[in-house]
Coordinates of C-alpha atoms in Angstrom, one line a residue:
Chain A
M1 CA 22.9 10.1 -3.4
L2 CA 19.8 8.7 -0.9
L3 CA 19.2 12.1 0.1
L4 CA 18.9 12.4 -3.3
D5 CA 16.8 9.4 -4.3
W6 CA 14.3 10.1 -1.8
L7 CA 14.0 14.1 -2.9
Y8 CA 12.3 12.1 -6.3
V9 CA 10.3 10.3 -4.1
A10 CA 9.2 14.0 -2.3
A11 CA 8.3 15.3 -6.0
F12 CA 6.9 12.2 -6.6
A13 CA 4.3 12.3 -4.0
V14 CA 3.4 15.9 -4.4
I15 CA 3.2 16.4 -8.0
G16 CA 1.1 13.1 -8.1
L17 CA -1.5 15.1 -5.5
L18 CA -1.0 18.6 -7.7
L19 CA -1.9 16.4 -11.0
A20 CA -4.5 15.1 -9.7
A21 CA -5.8 18.1 -8.0
L22 CA -5.3 19.7 -11.4
S23 CA -7.9 17.4 -13.0
L24 CA -10.3 18.3 -10.7
A25 CA -9.8 22.1 -11.2
I26 CA -10.3 21.4 -15.1
V27 CA -13.4 20.3 -14.2
W28 CA -14.1 22.6 -11.9
V29 CA -13.9 24.8 -15.1
L30 CA -15.3 22.9 -17.2
S31 CA -18.5 21.7 -15.5
P32 CA -22.1 22.4 -15.6
R33 CA -23.9 23.1 -12.7
S34 CA -27.2 22.4 -11.8
A35 CA -27.2 21.0 -8.0
Y36 CA -30.4 20.9 -6.6
P37 CA -31.7 18.6 -3.2
Q38 CA -32.3 15.6 -5.0
K39 CA -29.0 15.6 -7.1
R40 CA -26.9 15.5 -3.9
M41 CA -28.7 12.9 -1.7
T42 CA -27.3 10.2 -0.2
Y43 CA -27.4 6.7 -3.4
E44 CA -29.3 3.9 -1.6
S45 CA -30.5 2.4 -5.2
G46 CA -33.5 5.2 -5.2
V47 CA -34.6 4.9 -2.0
V48 CA -34.9 7.5 0.2
P49 CA -32.0 6.6 2.4
I50 CA -33.7 6.5 6.5
G51 CA -30.6 7.2 8.8
Q52 CA -27.0 7.6 8.4
A53 CA -24.1 5.0 7.3
W54 CA -21.8 6.2 9.9
A55 CA -22.8 3.3 12.8
Q56 CA -20.5 1.0 14.4
F57 CA -18.9 -1.8 13.0
N58 CA -18.0 -5.3 13.8
I59 CA -15.1 -6.4 16.2
R60 CA -14.2 -8.9 13.8
Y61 CA -12.6 -6.2 11.6
Y62 CA -11.0 -4.9 14.6
L63 CA -9.9 -8.5 15.4
F64 CA -7.7 -8.8 11.4
G65 CA -7.0 -5.0 12.6
L66 CA -5.1 -6.7 15.2
V67 CA -3.0 -9.3 14.2
F68 CA -2.5 -8.1 11.3
V69 CA -0.3 -5.5 12.6
I70 CA 1.6 -8.2 14.6
F71 CA 2.3 -10.3 11.6
A72 CA 3.6 -6.7 9.5
V73 CA 6.1 -6.6 12.4
E74 CA 7.0 -10.0 11.9
V75 CA 7.4 -9.5 8.0
I76 CA 9.7 -6.7 8.8
Y77 CA 12.0 -8.0 10.5
L78 CA 12.1 -10.8 7.9
Y79 CA 13.9 -8.0 5.0
P80 CA 17.1 -7.6 7.3
W81 CA 17.7 -11.2 7.4
A82 CA 16.7 -12.1 4.5
I83 CA 19.7 -10.3 2.4
V84 CA 22.3 -10.8 5.0
F85 CA 21.8 -14.8 5.6
R86 CA 24.2 -16.2 3.5
Q87 CA 26.6 -14.2 4.9
L88 CA 26.2 -15.1 7.8
G89 CA 25.7 -19.0 7.5
K90 CA 24.1 -21.3 9.5
F91 CA 23.0 -19.9 12.8
A92 CA 21.7 -17.2 11.0
F93 CA 19.2 -19.2 9.6
F94 CA 18.6 -21.3 12.8
E95 CA 18.2 -18.0 14.4
M96 CA 15.5 -17.2 12.0
L97 CA 13.9 -20.8 12.5
I98 CA 13.2 -20.1 16.3
F99 CA 11.9 -16.8 15.0
L100 CA 9.4 -18.4 12.2
V101 CA 8.3 -21.0 14.9
V102 CA 7.3 -18.9 17.4
L103 CA 5.3 -16.8 15.3
L104 CA 3.9 -19.9 13.5
L105 CA 3.0 -20.7 16.8
G106 CA 1.0 -17.2 16.8
L107 CA -0.2 -18.1 14.0
A108 CA -1.5 -21.6 15.3
Y109 CA -3.0 -20.2 18.5
A110 CA -5.4 -17.6 16.6
W111 CA -6.6 -20.5 13.9
R112 CA -7.7 -22.5 16.7
K113 CA -9.0 -19.6 18.6
G114 CA -11.0 -19.0 16.0
A115 CA -9.8 -15.7 14.9
L116 CA -9.2 -16.6 12.0
E117 CA -12.8 -17.2 11.1
W118 CA -14.9 -14.9 9.6
T119 CA -18.3 -16.2 11.2
Chain B
M1 CA 25.6 19.1 -6.5
N2 CA 23.0 21.6 -8.2
W3 CA 20.1 21.0 -6.0
G4 CA 17.7 23.3 -8.0
A5 CA 18.9 21.2 -11.3
E6 CA 17.7 18.1 -10.0
I7 CA 14.5 19.3 -8.3
A8 CA 13.5 20.0 -11.8
K9 CA 14.8 16.8 -13.2
A10 CA 12.4 15.3 -10.1
V11 CA 9.4 17.2 -10.9
L12 CA 10.1 16.1 -14.9
A13 CA 10.0 12.3 -13.7
A14 CA 7.6 12.9 -12.1
V15 CA 5.3 14.5 -14.7
G16 CA 6.5 12.3 -17.4
M17 CA 5.8 9.2 -15.3
F18 CA 1.8 10.7 -14.2
T19 CA 1.3 11.1 -18.4
F20 CA 2.4 7.8 -19.3
L21 CA 0.2 5.9 -16.2
A22 CA -2.7 8.0 -17.9
I23 CA -2.0 7.4 -21.2
V24 CA -1.0 3.9 -21.3
A25 CA -2.5 2.2 -17.8
A26 CA -5.9 4.7 -17.6
M27 CA -6.6 4.9 -20.8
F28 CA -4.8 2.1 -23.3
G29 CA -5.5 -0.7 -19.8
V30 CA -9.0 0.1 -19.8
L31 CA -9.6 -0.2 -23.3
L32 CA -7.5 -3.5 -24.1
E33 CA -9.5 -4.6 -20.9
R34 CA -12.8 -4.0 -22.8
K35 CA -11.7 -5.5 -25.9
I36 CA -10.3 -8.8 -24.1
G37 CA -13.4 -8.9 -21.9
G38 CA -15.2 -8.5 -25.5
W39 CA -12.8 -11.3 -26.9
I40 CA -13.6 -13.7 -24.3
Q41 CA -17.3 -13.0 -24.0
S42 CA -17.4 -13.8 -27.7
R43 CA -18.8 -9.9 -28.1
L44 CA -17.4 -7.0 -30.0
G45 CA -15.9 -4.3 -27.1
P46 CA -15.7 -1.0 -28.1
K47 CA -15.9 -0.1 -32.3
H48 CA -17.0 2.8 -33.2
V49 CA -14.7 5.5 -32.0
G50 CA -11.5 5.7 -34.3
P51 CA -10.0 3.2 -36.0
Q52 CA -11.4 -0.1 -33.8
G53 CA -12.3 1.5 -31.0
L54 CA -9.0 3.4 -30.5
L55 CA -10.0 6.0 -28.9
Q56 CA -13.2 5.4 -26.9
T57 CA -11.1 5.5 -23.8
L58 CA -10.1 9.1 -25.3
A59 CA -13.5 9.8 -25.7
D60 CA -14.6 8.7 -22.3
T61 CA -11.8 10.5 -20.7
L62 CA -12.9 14.1 -22.1
K63 CA -17.1 13.2 -21.4
L64 CA -15.7 12.8 -17.7
L65 CA -14.0 16.0 -17.4
Q66 CA -17.1 17.6 -18.6
K67 CA -19.3 15.6 -15.8
E68 CA -20.7 17.5 -12.8
H69 CA -18.7 17.8 -9.8
I70 CA -21.8 15.9 -7.4
T71 CA -20.7 16.2 -3.1
P72 CA -23.3 14.6 -1.6
R73 CA -24.4 16.5 1.3
A74 CA -24.3 14.3 4.0
A75 CA -21.2 13.8 3.2
D76 CA -17.6 14.9 4.8
A77 CA -16.4 17.4 1.9
V78 CA -13.0 17.4 2.5
V79 CA -12.4 14.3 3.2
F80 CA -14.1 13.2 0.5
N81 CA -12.1 15.2 -1.9
T82 CA -8.7 14.4 -0.8
A83 CA -9.3 10.8 -1.2
P84 CA -9.7 10.0 -4.7
L85 CA -6.1 12.3 -4.8
V86 CA -4.5 9.8 -2.4
V87 CA -5.2 6.9 -4.1
A88 CA -4.1 8.5 -7.9
T89 CA -1.0 9.2 -6.4
A90 CA -0.1 5.7 -4.5
G91 CA -0.6 4.2 -8.0
L92 CA 2.2 6.4 -9.5
M93 CA 4.8 6.5 -6.5
G94 CA 5.2 2.6 -6.7
W95 CA 6.8 3.0 -10.7
L96 CA 9.7 5.0 -8.8
V97 CA 11.3 2.0 -8.4
I98 CA 10.5 0.0 -11.2
P99 CA 13.7 -0.8 -14.1
F100 CA 12.1 -0.8 -17.1
G101 CA 14.9 -1.8 -19.3
T102 CA 18.5 -0.6 -20.1
L103 CA 19.8 2.2 -23.2
G104 CA 23.1 2.1 -23.7
G105 CA 24.5 0.7 -20.5
T106 CA 22.6 3.1 -17.9
V107 CA 19.5 1.2 -16.2
L108 CA 15.6 3.0 -17.3
V109 CA 14.3 3.7 -13.7
V110 CA 13.3 6.7 -11.6
R111 CA 15.4 6.2 -8.6
D112 CA 16.7 2.6 -7.9
L113 CA 16.3 2.9 -4.2
N114 CA 18.4 0.7 -1.8
I115 CA 15.1 -0.6 -0.6
G116 CA 13.2 -1.1 -3.7
I117 CA 10.8 -3.9 -2.7
L118 CA 10.0 -2.4 0.8
F119 CA 9.0 1.2 -0.6
F120 CA 7.2 -1.2 -3.4
A121 CA 5.2 -2.8 -0.5
A122 CA 4.7 0.7 1.4
M123 CA 3.3 2.1 -1.2
A124 CA 0.6 -0.2 -2.0
S125 CA -0.4 -0.4 0.9
M126 CA -1.3 3.7 0.8
T127 CA -4.3 2.9 -1.1
V128 CA -5.8 1.3 1.9
I129 CA -5.6 5.0 3.2
G130 CA -7.1 6.3 0.4
I131 CA -10.1 3.7 -0.3
L132 CA -11.2 3.7 3.6
A133 CA -11.4 7.5 3.7
G134 CA -13.4 7.8 0.5
G135 CA -15.5 5.3 1.8
W136 CA -15.9 6.5 4.8
S137 CA -17.1 10.2 3.8
S138 CA -19.5 8.9 1.6
N139 CA -22.1 8.4 4.7
N140 CA -23.2 5.7 2.7
K141 CA -24.1 2.0 3.4
Y142 CA -22.6 0.4 0.2
S143 CA -19.6 2.5 0.5
L144 CA -18.6 2.3 4.3
L145 CA -19.4 -1.8 4.2
G146 CA -17.2 -1.6 0.5
A147 CA -14.5 0.4 2.0
L148 CA -14.0 -2.3 5.2
R149 CA -14.5 -4.9 3.3
S150 CA -12.1 -3.7 1.1
A151 CA -9.9 -2.5 3.6
S152 CA -9.9 -5.7 5.6
Q153 CA -9.0 -8.2 2.6
M154 CA -6.0 -5.7 1.3
I155 CA -4.2 -6.0 4.6
S156 CA -4.4 -9.6 4.8
Y157 CA -3.1 -10.1 1.3
E158 CA 0.2 -6.9 2.1
L159 CA 1.5 -9.8 4.6
P160 CA 1.6 -12.4 1.4
L161 CA 2.9 -10.0 -0.9
G162 CA 5.4 -9.5 1.8
M163 CA 6.7 -12.4 2.4
A164 CA 7.2 -13.3 -1.1
L165 CA 9.0 -10.0 -2.0
V166 CA 11.4 -11.3 1.0
A167 CA 11.6 -14.9 -0.9
V168 CA 12.9 -12.9 -3.8
A169 CA 15.0 -10.4 -1.5
M170 CA 16.5 -14.1 0.0
E171 CA 17.5 -14.9 -3.8
A172 CA 18.3 -11.9 -4.8
G173 CA 20.5 -10.8 -1.5
T174 CA 18.7 -7.0 -1.5
L175 CA 16.4 -4.9 -1.9
S176 CA 17.2 -3.2 -4.7
T177 CA 15.1 -3.9 -8.0
V178 CA 17.8 -3.4 -10.3
G179 CA 20.5 -5.8 -8.1
I180 CA 17.2 -8.1 -8.6
V181 CA 17.1 -7.9 -12.1
R182 CA 20.8 -8.5 -12.2
A183 CA 21.3 -11.7 -10.3
Q184 CA 18.4 -13.5 -12.5
D185 CA 21.0 -14.7 -14.9
G186 CA 20.1 -15.9 -18.4
W187 CA 16.8 -18.1 -19.0
M188 CA 17.0 -20.6 -16.8
G189 CA 17.9 -17.9 -14.0
S190 CA 14.9 -15.9 -14.1
F191 CA 13.1 -16.1 -10.1
I192 CA 10.4 -17.9 -11.2
F193 CA 11.9 -21.1 -11.4
R194 CA 13.9 -21.0 -8.1
Q195 CA 10.8 -19.3 -6.4
F196 CA 7.9 -20.6 -8.0
P197 CA 5.5 -20.9 -4.5
A198 CA 6.6 -17.0 -4.2
F199 CA 5.3 -15.8 -8.0
V200 CA 1.6 -17.8 -7.2
I201 CA 1.7 -16.4 -4.2
F202 CA 2.7 -12.8 -5.0
L203 CA 0.7 -12.9 -8.0
V204 CA -2.9 -14.2 -6.4
A205 CA -1.5 -11.2 -3.5
A206 CA -1.3 -8.6 -5.8
T207 CA -4.6 -9.5 -7.4
A208 CA -5.9 -9.5 -4.6
E209 CA -4.2 -6.2 -3.7
V210 CA -5.9 -3.9 -7.1
N211 CA -9.2 -5.2 -6.3
R212 CA -9.5 -7.6 -9.1
V213 CA -12.1 -10.6 -9.8
P214 CA -12.3 -13.2 -8.1
F215 CA -11.4 -10.5 -5.6
D216 CA -13.1 -8.0 -6.5
L217 CA -16.4 -7.6 -3.6
P218 CA -15.1 -4.5 -2.4
E219 CA -16.8 -3.0 -5.6
A220 CA -18.9 -6.0 -6.1
E221 CA -21.0 -4.0 -8.7
S222 CA -24.4 -6.8 -8.5
E223 CA -24.8 -6.5 -4.3
L224 CA -23.0 -3.3 -3.3
V225 CA -23.5 -0.9 -6.0
A226 CA -19.7 -0.5 -6.5
G227 CA -19.0 -0.2 -2.5
Y228 CA -16.1 2.6 -1.8
L229 CA -17.2 4.2 -5.0
S230 CA -20.3 4.2 -4.8
E231 CA -20.9 8.4 -4.3
Y232 CA -17.7 8.5 -6.7
S233 CA -19.0 10.0 -10.2
G234 CA -16.8 11.9 -12.8
M235 CA -13.0 13.2 -12.3
R236 CA -13.2 11.8 -8.9
F237 CA -14.1 8.6 -10.0
S238 CA -11.8 8.1 -12.9
L239 CA -8.6 9.6 -10.4
F240 CA -10.0 6.4 -8.2
M241 CA -9.6 4.1 -11.5
L242 CA -6.3 5.6 -12.6
G243 CA -5.2 4.6 -9.8
E244 CA -6.9 1.1 -9.6
Y245 CA -5.1 0.4 -13.4
A246 CA -1.6 2.2 -12.3
E247 CA -1.8 -0.1 -9.0
M248 CA -2.6 -2.7 -11.6
F249 CA 0.3 -2.2 -14.2
A250 CA 2.7 -2.3 -11.5
M251 CA 1.9 -5.2 -10.1
A252 CA 2.3 -6.8 -13.4
A253 CA 5.6 -4.6 -13.7
M254 CA 7.1 -5.9 -10.1
T255 CA 5.7 -9.7 -11.0
T256 CA 8.0 -9.0 -14.3
T257 CA 10.9 -7.4 -12.3
L258 CA 10.8 -10.4 -9.5
F259 CA 10.2 -13.1 -11.4
L260 CA 10.7 -12.9 -15.5
G261 CA 13.8 -11.3 -15.5
G262 CA 12.9 -7.9 -16.2
W263 CA 14.1 -6.3 -19.3
K264 CA 16.2 -9.3 -20.5
G265 CA 15.7 -11.5 -23.3
P266 CA 17.3 -11.9 -26.4
L267 CA 17.3 -10.7 -30.0
L268 CA 14.9 -7.8 -29.3
P269 CA 16.3 -4.7 -27.1
P270 CA 15.5 -4.7 -23.2
L271 CA 12.4 -2.2 -23.8
V272 CA 10.8 -4.7 -25.8
W273 CA 11.4 -8.1 -23.7
F274 CA 10.4 -5.9 -20.5
F275 CA 6.8 -4.4 -22.0
L276 CA 6.4 -7.8 -23.7
K277 CA 6.2 -9.5 -20.2
M278 CA 4.1 -6.9 -18.1
Y279 CA 1.9 -7.1 -21.0
L280 CA 1.5 -11.0 -20.7
V281 CA 1.1 -10.6 -16.9
V282 CA -1.2 -7.7 -17.4
F283 CA -3.6 -10.2 -19.8
F284 CA -3.5 -13.2 -17.7
M285 CA -5.3 -11.1 -14.6
M286 CA -7.8 -9.5 -17.2
W287 CA -8.0 -13.3 -18.5
V288 CA -8.7 -14.2 -15.0
R289 CA -11.3 -11.2 -14.4
W290 CA -13.2 -12.7 -17.0
T291 CA -13.4 -16.0 -16.8
F292 CA -13.7 -16.6 -12.4
P293 CA -17.0 -15.8 -10.5
R294 CA -16.2 -14.0 -7.0
F295 CA -15.3 -15.0 -3.7
R296 CA -17.0 -15.1 -0.8
L297 CA -15.9 -12.7 2.2
D298 CA -15.0 -15.5 4.4
Q299 CA -14.0 -17.9 1.7
L300 CA -11.2 -15.1 0.9
L301 CA -9.6 -14.2 4.3
S302 CA -9.9 -18.2 5.0
L303 CA -7.5 -18.5 1.9
C304 CA -5.1 -15.8 2.5
W305 CA -4.4 -16.1 6.5
K306 CA -5.5 -20.5 6.0
V307 CA -3.5 -21.0 3.1
L308 CA -1.2 -18.5 2.2
L309 CA 0.4 -16.9 5.3
P310 CA 1.3 -20.3 6.4
A311 CA 2.6 -21.3 3.1
G312 CA 4.4 -18.0 2.3
L313 CA 6.6 -18.8 5.8
I314 CA 6.9 -22.3 5.2
W315 CA 8.4 -21.3 2.0
I316 CA 10.9 -19.3 3.1
L317 CA 12.2 -21.5 5.7
I318 CA 12.4 -24.3 3.0
S319 CA 14.2 -21.2 1.1
G320 CA 16.6 -20.2 3.8
Y321 CA 17.5 -23.8 4.7
R322 CA 18.2 -25.0 0.2
I323 CA 20.7 -21.3 0.8
T324 CA 22.0 -21.8 3.8
F325 CA 23.3 -25.4 3.1
Chain C
M1 CA 21.3 24.5 3.4
G2 CA 18.8 22.5 1.6
T3 CA 18.9 19.7 4.6
L4 CA 17.9 22.9 6.2
A5 CA 15.0 23.8 4.5
A6 CA 14.2 20.5 4.0
F7 CA 13.9 20.2 7.8
F8 CA 11.9 22.8 8.3
I9 CA 9.8 22.0 5.5
L10 CA 9.0 18.3 7.1
S11 CA 8.9 19.8 11.2
A12 CA 5.5 21.9 9.1
V13 CA 4.5 18.9 7.8
T14 CA 4.7 17.0 10.6
L15 CA 3.2 19.0 12.9
I16 CA 0.7 21.6 11.6
P17 CA -1.6 17.3 11.0
A18 CA -0.1 17.2 14.3
V19 CA -1.6 20.0 15.9
V20 CA -5.2 19.0 13.6
V21 CA -4.9 15.4 15.4
V22 CA -5.5 16.9 18.3
T23 CA -7.9 20.0 17.6
S24 CA -10.4 18.1 15.4
K25 CA -13.6 17.5 16.3
N26 CA -13.8 14.9 14.1
I27 CA -13.0 11.6 15.8
V28 CA -12.3 10.1 12.3
R29 CA -10.3 13.0 10.2
S30 CA -8.0 12.9 13.9
A31 CA -7.3 9.4 12.3
L32 CA -6.8 10.6 9.1
A33 CA -4.5 13.4 10.0
L34 CA -2.5 11.1 11.6
V35 CA -1.0 9.5 7.5
P36 CA 0.7 13.1 7.2
T37 CA 2.6 13.5 10.5
F38 CA 3.9 9.8 10.1
F39 CA 4.9 10.9 6.2
G40 CA 6.9 14.2 7.9
I41 CA 8.7 11.8 10.4
T42 CA 9.8 9.6 7.9
G43 CA 11.0 12.4 5.6
L44 CA 13.2 12.7 9.3
Y45 CA 14.1 9.5 9.4
I46 CA 15.5 10.3 5.6
L47 CA 17.4 13.6 6.7
L48 CA 19.3 11.7 9.8
R49 CA 20.3 8.6 6.9
A50 CA 17.8 5.7 8.0
E51 CA 16.1 4.7 5.2
F52 CA 15.0 1.5 6.2
V53 CA 13.1 3.0 9.2
A54 CA 11.5 5.4 7.0
G55 CA 10.1 1.9 4.5
I56 CA 9.1 0.8 8.1
Q57 CA 7.5 4.0 9.4
V58 CA 5.6 4.3 5.6
L59 CA 4.3 0.2 6.1
I60 CA 3.7 0.0 9.6
Y61 CA 2.9 3.4 10.4
A62 CA 1.4 4.9 8.4
G63 CA -0.3 1.6 6.5
A64 CA -1.0 -0.4 9.5
I65 CA -1.4 1.3 12.6
T66 CA -3.5 4.1 10.7
V67 CA -5.8 1.5 9.3
L68 CA -6.3 0.0 13.4
I69 CA -7.4 3.1 14.9
L70 CA -9.8 3.6 12.1
F71 CA -11.0 -0.2 12.4
V72 CA -10.7 0.9 16.0
I73 CA -13.1 4.3 15.8
M74 CA -15.7 2.2 13.0
L75 CA -16.0 -0.1 16.2
T76 CA -16.9 2.4 18.7
E77 CA -19.6 5.3 18.7
G78 CA -16.6 7.9 17.3
G79 CA -17.6 6.1 13.8
T80 CA -21.3 7.6 13.7
G81 CA -19.7 10.8 12.5
I82 CA -20.3 12.5 16.4
R83 CA -18.9 15.9 17.6
I84 CA -16.5 15.9 20.2
R85 CA -14.3 18.2 21.9
Q86 CA -11.0 17.1 22.7
V87 CA -10.4 19.7 26.0
N88 CA -12.0 19.4 29.1
E89 CA -11.8 21.2 32.4
Q90 CA -7.8 19.4 32.8
V91 CA -6.6 22.1 30.1
P92 CA -4.7 24.7 32.7
V93 CA -2.8 21.1 33.9
G94 CA -2.2 19.6 31.1
A95 CA -0.8 22.6 29.9
L96 CA 1.5 22.6 32.9
A97 CA 2.9 18.8 32.6
S98 CA 3.2 19.9 28.6
A99 CA 5.6 22.8 29.6
V100 CA 7.5 21.2 31.7
L101 CA 8.4 17.8 29.5
A102 CA 9.1 20.6 26.8
A103 CA 11.3 22.7 29.6
L104 CA 13.2 19.0 30.5
L105 CA 13.2 18.1 26.7
I106 CA 15.1 21.5 26.1
W107 CA 17.7 20.9 28.9
V108 CA 18.8 17.8 28.1
F109 CA 19.0 18.6 24.4
L110 CA 21.3 21.2 25.7
R111 CA 23.1 19.5 28.1
T112 CA 23.5 16.5 25.7
P113 CA 27.4 16.8 24.5
W114 CA 26.5 15.8 20.6
P115 CA 29.3 13.9 19.0
Q116 CA 30.4 15.7 16.5
G117 CA 32.9 14.5 14.1
P118 CA 34.6 14.6 10.4
G119 CA 33.4 13.1 7.6
A120 CA 29.5 12.3 6.6
L121 CA 27.0 10.9 8.2
P122 CA 27.0 6.8 8.3
E123 CA 23.8 5.2 6.7
Y124 CA 21.6 3.3 8.5
T125 CA 21.2 0.1 6.2
A126 CA 19.1 -2.8 6.5
A127 CA 22.4 -5.1 5.4
Q128 CA 23.5 -3.4 9.1
I129 CA 20.2 -3.9 10.9
G130 CA 20.1 -7.7 9.7
T131 CA 23.8 -8.0 11.1
T132 CA 23.3 -6.5 14.0
L133 CA 20.3 -8.2 14.8
L134 CA 21.8 -11.8 13.6
S135 CA 25.0 -11.0 16.0
S136 CA 25.5 -8.7 18.9
M137 CA 21.1 -8.3 19.3
V138 CA 20.3 -12.0 18.7
L139 CA 19.0 -12.2 22.4
V140 CA 17.2 -9.1 21.6
F141 CA 15.7 -10.7 18.0
E142 CA 14.8 -14.1 19.5
V143 CA 12.4 -11.9 22.7
T144 CA 10.8 -9.7 20.5
S145 CA 9.2 -12.8 18.7
L146 CA 7.8 -13.8 21.4
V147 CA 6.8 -10.2 22.6
L148 CA 4.6 -10.8 19.2
L149 CA 3.5 -14.0 20.0
I150 CA 2.2 -12.4 23.5
S151 CA 0.8 -9.3 22.2
L152 CA -1.4 -11.7 19.1
I153 CA -2.7 -13.5 21.9
G154 CA -3.6 -11.1 24.1
A155 CA -5.2 -9.4 21.2
I156 CA -7.4 -12.3 20.7
I157 CA -8.1 -13.3 24.1
I158 CA -9.2 -9.1 24.8
A159 CA -11.3 -9.1 21.5
R160 CA -13.1 -12.6 22.5
R161 CA -13.7 -11.6 25.6
E162 CA -15.8 -8.8 24.1
R163 CA -17.8 -10.1 21.5

C-alpha cells in the first residue's frame, strides 16, 4: 500500500511538470515571434540597466536561513512525539518539555543577540 | 496487484486534479478575487465577457496563451523556463492529501498518506525553490530582491505553520488528513474550538506562505514591480499565478480539514459542506487582501520570529500538558 | 520487477543531476541541481519503506538546506554569475581517492552478510520512530536538543563576527 501511495505522488509530480510544460509548448506554437533587441532587454522601469543584477547579498539572509534550518529540524522532532505522547504518558511530556525549553533558550539567546532583528 | 492499471489510474487522477485546479482555483479563483475586490471597493469588477463577467478569466487565459514567449537576453534561460513549472507543480502536490468528502462510505481523497500533513508541509516548502530560481535567473535587480525577500519570508513562516500542524497532530494522534477529520466529532468537536491559537497561527502563517496581502512584499507592485515576477510574461506568468492560487486554495482546504471538521456537517451532503467551508476561508483571505495595507519587512519577520514562533512552542506545551494530565 | 525498475529510475534521477552539481560552471545551477538529487533519494527511502524519513528528506534537504545553500552563494562571489572551473590540477589524486573509496565500499558490500527473512519489509512509521525516541533513545533525543542549541549559538557568533 505504501508503494502504491507514493506511485500516486510520483505520478502527480511527473504529470504536473508535463502539463505545465505542455502549456508552454502550446504557447510556442500559437504565439507570434518578433524579438528585437530592445524587447529582450532586462526590465528596469524603462531605464537602460546599469551593470547586472547578480550581486553579492546581505549576510542577514544567511543568518535567518541558518536559524530557520535549526528550528526546522526541531519541528521535525515534534511530529513523531505528537502522535505517540498520549500513549507514553507523563514521561514523554517531560522529555519534550526539556527538549523545548532548551530550544526556547536558544531562541531567547538569538533574540538577545539581535539575530532576529532586521536592521 | 496490477501495476499497469494502477499507473493509469494515478495518471488520470493527476490530470483530473490539475484540470480541477486550473478551473476552480486559477480561473474561477481569480474571477472571485476580482469580483470580491470590486465589491469591497464599491466598483463593479469584470462585467463584460459573458453573463456578469463570468467568462473573463477564460478570455484572459486564451489571451495569455497567445502571448509571445520572451526570455530576457541576460537571463539564465534553462532555469528561467523551469522555475514556473516547479511552482505550478508544487501547488498541485499538496492536493494529493486533501480529503474532499465521503461518497457512499468511501472517502474522496487521492491518497490518504500516513504522513499526510508532513507531506503537505514538505510540498508547500518546494515553492520557495521555484521562486528563488525564477528570481535569480531573471538577472533583474527587482526580481532578485523580491525572490530573496520572498524566500526569507516563506522559510520563516514555515516554522509556525509546522507548529500549528504539530498541535493538530497532537489532538488527533495521527498525521493522516482523513484520520484528523475523523477525530473531529460533532460541531463542538471541530479543532477550531480546542485548538483556537493553533488555528490563528495556521491562518496567519498560511497567508504569509502564499505571499498574500498583508504579507505580499515580495511582489509589492508599487516598489518592486512585482518582485520575482518582473521578467515573466504570458504563460509562464500564469503558471506562477496558477501555482500561487492552487497553493492558496490548498491552504484554505487544509484549514478546513484541520480545524473546521473537513467534510462533516448536518443535512447537506459532505462534498457541499467541504466546499462551503473552504470557500469561507478563501473569502476570508480575499477580504483580508482588499482591506489591509502591506507590512514592512522588519515588521513581518518580527511577527514571525518574536510572536508566532514562541506562541506556537508555548501552545504546543500547553496542549501537551492538557492532553497528558 | 516493478521495484527494481523504480530503483533504476530513481538512481538515474539521483545521479544525473549529481553529475551536473559537480560539473556545472555556474555555482547557482549546481545548487539548484541538488533538488532533483534530493528527490531521487526521497524515492529510495520510500523503496526502503521509510516514509517518515522521506518526508524529512523533502522538508529539510530539498526545502531548507537548498535555500540555505542558495543564500550562502548569493552572499559570496558565486551569486554574481561568474563562471568557475570545478576541477583543478588535483584531478588524478581525487580520482584515485574516489576509486579507493568505491573499491572499499564494494568490498564491504560484498562481505556483509545481509539478513534475509520471509514476509514483507517492516515499515518505519512516524509512530515507531516516536516511541523509540521517547523510550530507549531518550538520552540521544535530549542530547539532540543540546546539539541544536550549540549549532544555533555557533551560527549566530560566526555570522555576527563577519559583519
